mmCIF file of C-alpha atoms in Angstrom:
data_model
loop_
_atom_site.group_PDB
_atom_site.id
_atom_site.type_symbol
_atom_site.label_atom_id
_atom_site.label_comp_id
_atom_site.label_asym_id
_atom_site.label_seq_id
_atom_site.Cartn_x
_atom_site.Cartn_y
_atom_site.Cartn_z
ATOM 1 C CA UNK A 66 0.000 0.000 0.000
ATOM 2 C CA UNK A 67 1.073 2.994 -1.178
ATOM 3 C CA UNK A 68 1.536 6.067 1.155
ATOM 4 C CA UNK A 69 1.097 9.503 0.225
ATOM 5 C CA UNK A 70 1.824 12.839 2.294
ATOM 6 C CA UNK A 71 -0.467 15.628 2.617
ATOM 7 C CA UNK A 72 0.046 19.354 2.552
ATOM 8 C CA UNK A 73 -2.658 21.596 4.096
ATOM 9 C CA UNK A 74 -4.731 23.119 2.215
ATOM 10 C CA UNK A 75 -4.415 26.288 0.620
ATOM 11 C CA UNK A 76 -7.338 28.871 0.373
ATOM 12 C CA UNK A 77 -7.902 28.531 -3.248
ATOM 13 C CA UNK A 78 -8.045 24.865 -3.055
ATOM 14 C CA UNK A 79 -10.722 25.047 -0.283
ATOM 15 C CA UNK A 80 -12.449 28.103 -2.701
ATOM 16 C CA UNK A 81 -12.335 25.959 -5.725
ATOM 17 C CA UNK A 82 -13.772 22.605 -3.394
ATOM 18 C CA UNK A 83 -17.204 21.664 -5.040
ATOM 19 C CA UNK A 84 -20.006 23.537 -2.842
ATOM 20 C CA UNK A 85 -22.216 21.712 -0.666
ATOM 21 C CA UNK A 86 -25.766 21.400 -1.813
ATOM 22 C CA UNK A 87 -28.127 24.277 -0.240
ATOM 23 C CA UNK A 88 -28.673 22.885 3.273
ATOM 24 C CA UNK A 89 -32.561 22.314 2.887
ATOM 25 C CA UNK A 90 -32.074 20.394 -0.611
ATOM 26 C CA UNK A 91 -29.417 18.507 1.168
ATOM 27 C CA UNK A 92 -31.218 17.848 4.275
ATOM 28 C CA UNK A 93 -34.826 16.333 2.602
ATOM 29 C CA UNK A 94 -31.539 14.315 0.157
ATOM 30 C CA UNK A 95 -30.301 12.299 3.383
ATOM 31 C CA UNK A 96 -34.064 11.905 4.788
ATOM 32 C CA UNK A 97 -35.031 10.636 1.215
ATOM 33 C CA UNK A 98 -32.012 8.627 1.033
ATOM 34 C CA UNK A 99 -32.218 6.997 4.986
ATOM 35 C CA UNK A 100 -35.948 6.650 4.671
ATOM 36 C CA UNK A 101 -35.330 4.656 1.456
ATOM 37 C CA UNK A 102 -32.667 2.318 2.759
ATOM 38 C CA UNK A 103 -34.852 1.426 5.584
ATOM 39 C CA UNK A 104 -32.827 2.744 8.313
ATOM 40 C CA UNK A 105 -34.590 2.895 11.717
ATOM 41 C CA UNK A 106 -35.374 6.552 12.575
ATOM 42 C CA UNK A 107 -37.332 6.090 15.790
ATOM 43 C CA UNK A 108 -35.083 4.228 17.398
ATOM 44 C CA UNK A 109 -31.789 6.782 17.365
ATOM 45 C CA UNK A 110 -30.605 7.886 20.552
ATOM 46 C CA UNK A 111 -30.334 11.580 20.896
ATOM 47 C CA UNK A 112 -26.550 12.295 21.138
ATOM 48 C CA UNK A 113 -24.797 15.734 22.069
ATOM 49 C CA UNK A 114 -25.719 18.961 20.606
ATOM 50 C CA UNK A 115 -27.661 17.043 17.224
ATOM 51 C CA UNK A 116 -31.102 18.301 17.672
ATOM 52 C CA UNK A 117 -32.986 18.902 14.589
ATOM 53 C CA UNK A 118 -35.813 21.356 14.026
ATOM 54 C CA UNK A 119 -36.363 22.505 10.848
ATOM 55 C CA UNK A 120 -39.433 24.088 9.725
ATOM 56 C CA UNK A 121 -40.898 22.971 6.818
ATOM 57 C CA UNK A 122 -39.904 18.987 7.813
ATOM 58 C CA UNK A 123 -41.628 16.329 8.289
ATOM 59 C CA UNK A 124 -40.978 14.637 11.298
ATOM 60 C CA UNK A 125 -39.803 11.229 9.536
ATOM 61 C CA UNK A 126 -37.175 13.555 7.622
ATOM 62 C CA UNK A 127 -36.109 15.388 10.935
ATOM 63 C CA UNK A 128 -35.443 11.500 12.209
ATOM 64 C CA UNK A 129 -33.182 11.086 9.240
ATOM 65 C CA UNK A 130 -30.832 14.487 9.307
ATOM 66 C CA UNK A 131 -30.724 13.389 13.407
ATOM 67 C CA UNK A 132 -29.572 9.892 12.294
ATOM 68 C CA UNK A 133 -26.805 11.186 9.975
ATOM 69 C CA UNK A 134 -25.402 13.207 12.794
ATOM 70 C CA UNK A 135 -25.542 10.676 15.113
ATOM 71 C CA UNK A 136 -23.393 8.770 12.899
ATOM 72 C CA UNK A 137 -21.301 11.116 12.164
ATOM 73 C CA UNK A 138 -20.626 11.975 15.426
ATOM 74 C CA UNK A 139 -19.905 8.456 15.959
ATOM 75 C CA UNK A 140 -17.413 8.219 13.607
ATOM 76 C CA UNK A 141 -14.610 6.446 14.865
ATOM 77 C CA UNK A 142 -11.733 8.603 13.537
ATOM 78 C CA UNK A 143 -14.155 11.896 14.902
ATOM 79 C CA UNK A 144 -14.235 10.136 18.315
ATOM 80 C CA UNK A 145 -10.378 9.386 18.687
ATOM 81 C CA UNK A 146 -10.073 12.913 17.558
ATOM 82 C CA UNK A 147 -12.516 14.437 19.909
ATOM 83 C CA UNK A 148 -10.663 11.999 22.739
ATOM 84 C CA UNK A 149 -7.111 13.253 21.983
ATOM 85 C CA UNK A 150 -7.803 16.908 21.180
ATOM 86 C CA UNK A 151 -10.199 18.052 23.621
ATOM 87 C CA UNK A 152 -12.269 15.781 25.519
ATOM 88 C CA UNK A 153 -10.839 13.017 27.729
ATOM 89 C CA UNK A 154 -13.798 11.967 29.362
ATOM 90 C CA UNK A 155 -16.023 9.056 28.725
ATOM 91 C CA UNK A 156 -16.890 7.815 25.513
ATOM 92 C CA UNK A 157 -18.119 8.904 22.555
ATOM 93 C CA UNK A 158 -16.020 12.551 23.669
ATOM 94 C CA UNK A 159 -18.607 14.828 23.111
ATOM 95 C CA UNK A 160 -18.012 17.389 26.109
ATOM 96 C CA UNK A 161 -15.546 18.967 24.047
ATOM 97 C CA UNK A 162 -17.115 21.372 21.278
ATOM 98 C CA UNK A 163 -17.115 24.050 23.345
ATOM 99 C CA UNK A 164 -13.473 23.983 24.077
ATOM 100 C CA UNK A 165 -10.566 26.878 23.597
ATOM 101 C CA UNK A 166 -7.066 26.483 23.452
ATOM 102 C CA UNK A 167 -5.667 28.456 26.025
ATOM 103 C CA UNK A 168 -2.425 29.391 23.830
ATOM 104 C CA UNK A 169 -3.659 29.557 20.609
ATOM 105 C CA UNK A 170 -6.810 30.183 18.315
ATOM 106 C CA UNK A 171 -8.285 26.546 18.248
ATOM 107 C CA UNK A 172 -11.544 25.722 19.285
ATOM 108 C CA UNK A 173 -14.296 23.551 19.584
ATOM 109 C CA UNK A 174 -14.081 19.660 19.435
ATOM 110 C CA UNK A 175 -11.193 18.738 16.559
ATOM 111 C CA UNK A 176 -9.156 22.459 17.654
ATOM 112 C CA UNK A 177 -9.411 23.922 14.682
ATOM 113 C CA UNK A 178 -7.368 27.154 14.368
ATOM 114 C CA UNK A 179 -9.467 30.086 13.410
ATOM 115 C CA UNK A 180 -7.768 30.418 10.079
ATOM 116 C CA UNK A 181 -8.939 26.678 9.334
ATOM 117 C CA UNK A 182 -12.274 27.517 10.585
ATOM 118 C CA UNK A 183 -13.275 30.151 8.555
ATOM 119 C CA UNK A 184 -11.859 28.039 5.074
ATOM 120 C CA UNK A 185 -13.471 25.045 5.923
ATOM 121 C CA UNK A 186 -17.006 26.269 7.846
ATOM 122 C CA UNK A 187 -18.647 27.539 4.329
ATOM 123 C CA UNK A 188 -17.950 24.023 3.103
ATOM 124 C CA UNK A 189 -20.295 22.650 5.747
ATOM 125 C CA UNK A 190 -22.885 25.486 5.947
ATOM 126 C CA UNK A 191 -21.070 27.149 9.077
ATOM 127 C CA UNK A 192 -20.208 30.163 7.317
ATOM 128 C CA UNK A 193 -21.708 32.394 10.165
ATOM 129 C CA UNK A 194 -19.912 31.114 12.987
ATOM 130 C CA UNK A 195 -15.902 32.965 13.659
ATOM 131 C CA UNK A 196 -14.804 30.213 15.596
ATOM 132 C CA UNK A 197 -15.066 26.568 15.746
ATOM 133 C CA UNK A 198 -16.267 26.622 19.479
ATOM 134 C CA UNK A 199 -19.056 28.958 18.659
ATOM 135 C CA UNK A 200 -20.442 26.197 16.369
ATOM 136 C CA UNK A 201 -23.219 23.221 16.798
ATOM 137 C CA UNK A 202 -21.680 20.032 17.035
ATOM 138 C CA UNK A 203 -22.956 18.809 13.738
ATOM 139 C CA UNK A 204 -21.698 21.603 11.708
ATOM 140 C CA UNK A 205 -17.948 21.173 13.813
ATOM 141 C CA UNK A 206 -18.618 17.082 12.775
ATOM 142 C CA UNK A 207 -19.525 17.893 9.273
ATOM 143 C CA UNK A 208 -16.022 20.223 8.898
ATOM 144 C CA UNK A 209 -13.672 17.626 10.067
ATOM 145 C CA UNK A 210 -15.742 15.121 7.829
ATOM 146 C CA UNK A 211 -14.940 17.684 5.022
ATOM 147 C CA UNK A 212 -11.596 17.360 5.802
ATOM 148 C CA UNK A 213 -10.639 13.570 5.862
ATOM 149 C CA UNK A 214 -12.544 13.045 2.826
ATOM 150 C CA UNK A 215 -11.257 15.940 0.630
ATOM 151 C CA UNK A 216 -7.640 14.279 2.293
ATOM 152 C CA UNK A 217 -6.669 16.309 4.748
ATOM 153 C CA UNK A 218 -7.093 13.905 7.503
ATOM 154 C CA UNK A 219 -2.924 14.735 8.435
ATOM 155 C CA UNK A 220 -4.214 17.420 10.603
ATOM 156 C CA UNK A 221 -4.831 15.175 12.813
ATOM 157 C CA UNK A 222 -1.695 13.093 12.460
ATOM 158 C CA UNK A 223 -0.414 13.387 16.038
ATOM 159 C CA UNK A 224 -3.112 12.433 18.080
ATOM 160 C CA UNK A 225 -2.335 8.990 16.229
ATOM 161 C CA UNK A 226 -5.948 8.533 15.217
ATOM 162 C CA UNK A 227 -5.894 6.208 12.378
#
């Protein structure tokens, strides 16, 4: 297996990153595609900070954006993050999205510095928040999704996530 090494990514390469769909489009697209694949709505436990109300939802595609956070949240590289970078309580490490860095800019659950923050948050529909600490869980889960899958999961090479 072949190895590759990551650079960090620039601002034009974050600019020039395909843009999300508009959040409601993308929203009723996961309900459509959950409900479809028969995935069990009712029976999600809430998890931190993933609470859904959305006007103009039905309930049954409210249960399906809460589902896709939950699993995102419980994402096992996201919770090894969350574990080594600001949360070493009990698992699945979600008391941390609210934490600051005392010596530097980063924030929130995966310490993202605030330059990181504000390329990556429009990505994910967090445009309007300056820090990552001043975000909802989801939208800090959805950013450091962005990141390992547009490869830029290195940022996180020293916790030793893998």
């Amino acid at each position: 297996m072949k190895t590759e090494m990551l650079r960090p990514l620039s601002s034009d390469e974050i600019d020039a990153a395909p843009a999300p769909l508009p959040l409601l489009r993308w929203r009723r697209v996961v309900a459509v595609a959950l409900l479809g694949l028969g995935v069990g709505l009712t029976a999600c436990e809430p998890v931190a900070g993933l609470a859904v109300t959305v006007a103009g939802l039905s309930d049954a595609e409210q249960s399906a954006i809460l589902e896709v956070r939950r699993q995102n949240q419980l994402h096992p590289f996201l919770t090894c993050v969350r574990r080594h970078e600001s949360d070493r309580g009990a698992w699945p490490h979600t008391n941390g999205y609210l934490a600051k860095n005392p010596i530097s800019s980063a924030s929130g659950a995966y310490q993202f510095l605030n330059s990181t923050w504000r390329n990556v948050a429009p990505k994910v529909g967090g445009a309007e928040f300056a820090r990552a600490m001043d975000a909802p869980p989801h939208i800090q889960d959805d950013a450091a999704l962005w990141m390992i899958n547009n490869g830029y999961k290195s940022a996180w090479n020293g916790t030793g996530c893998k």
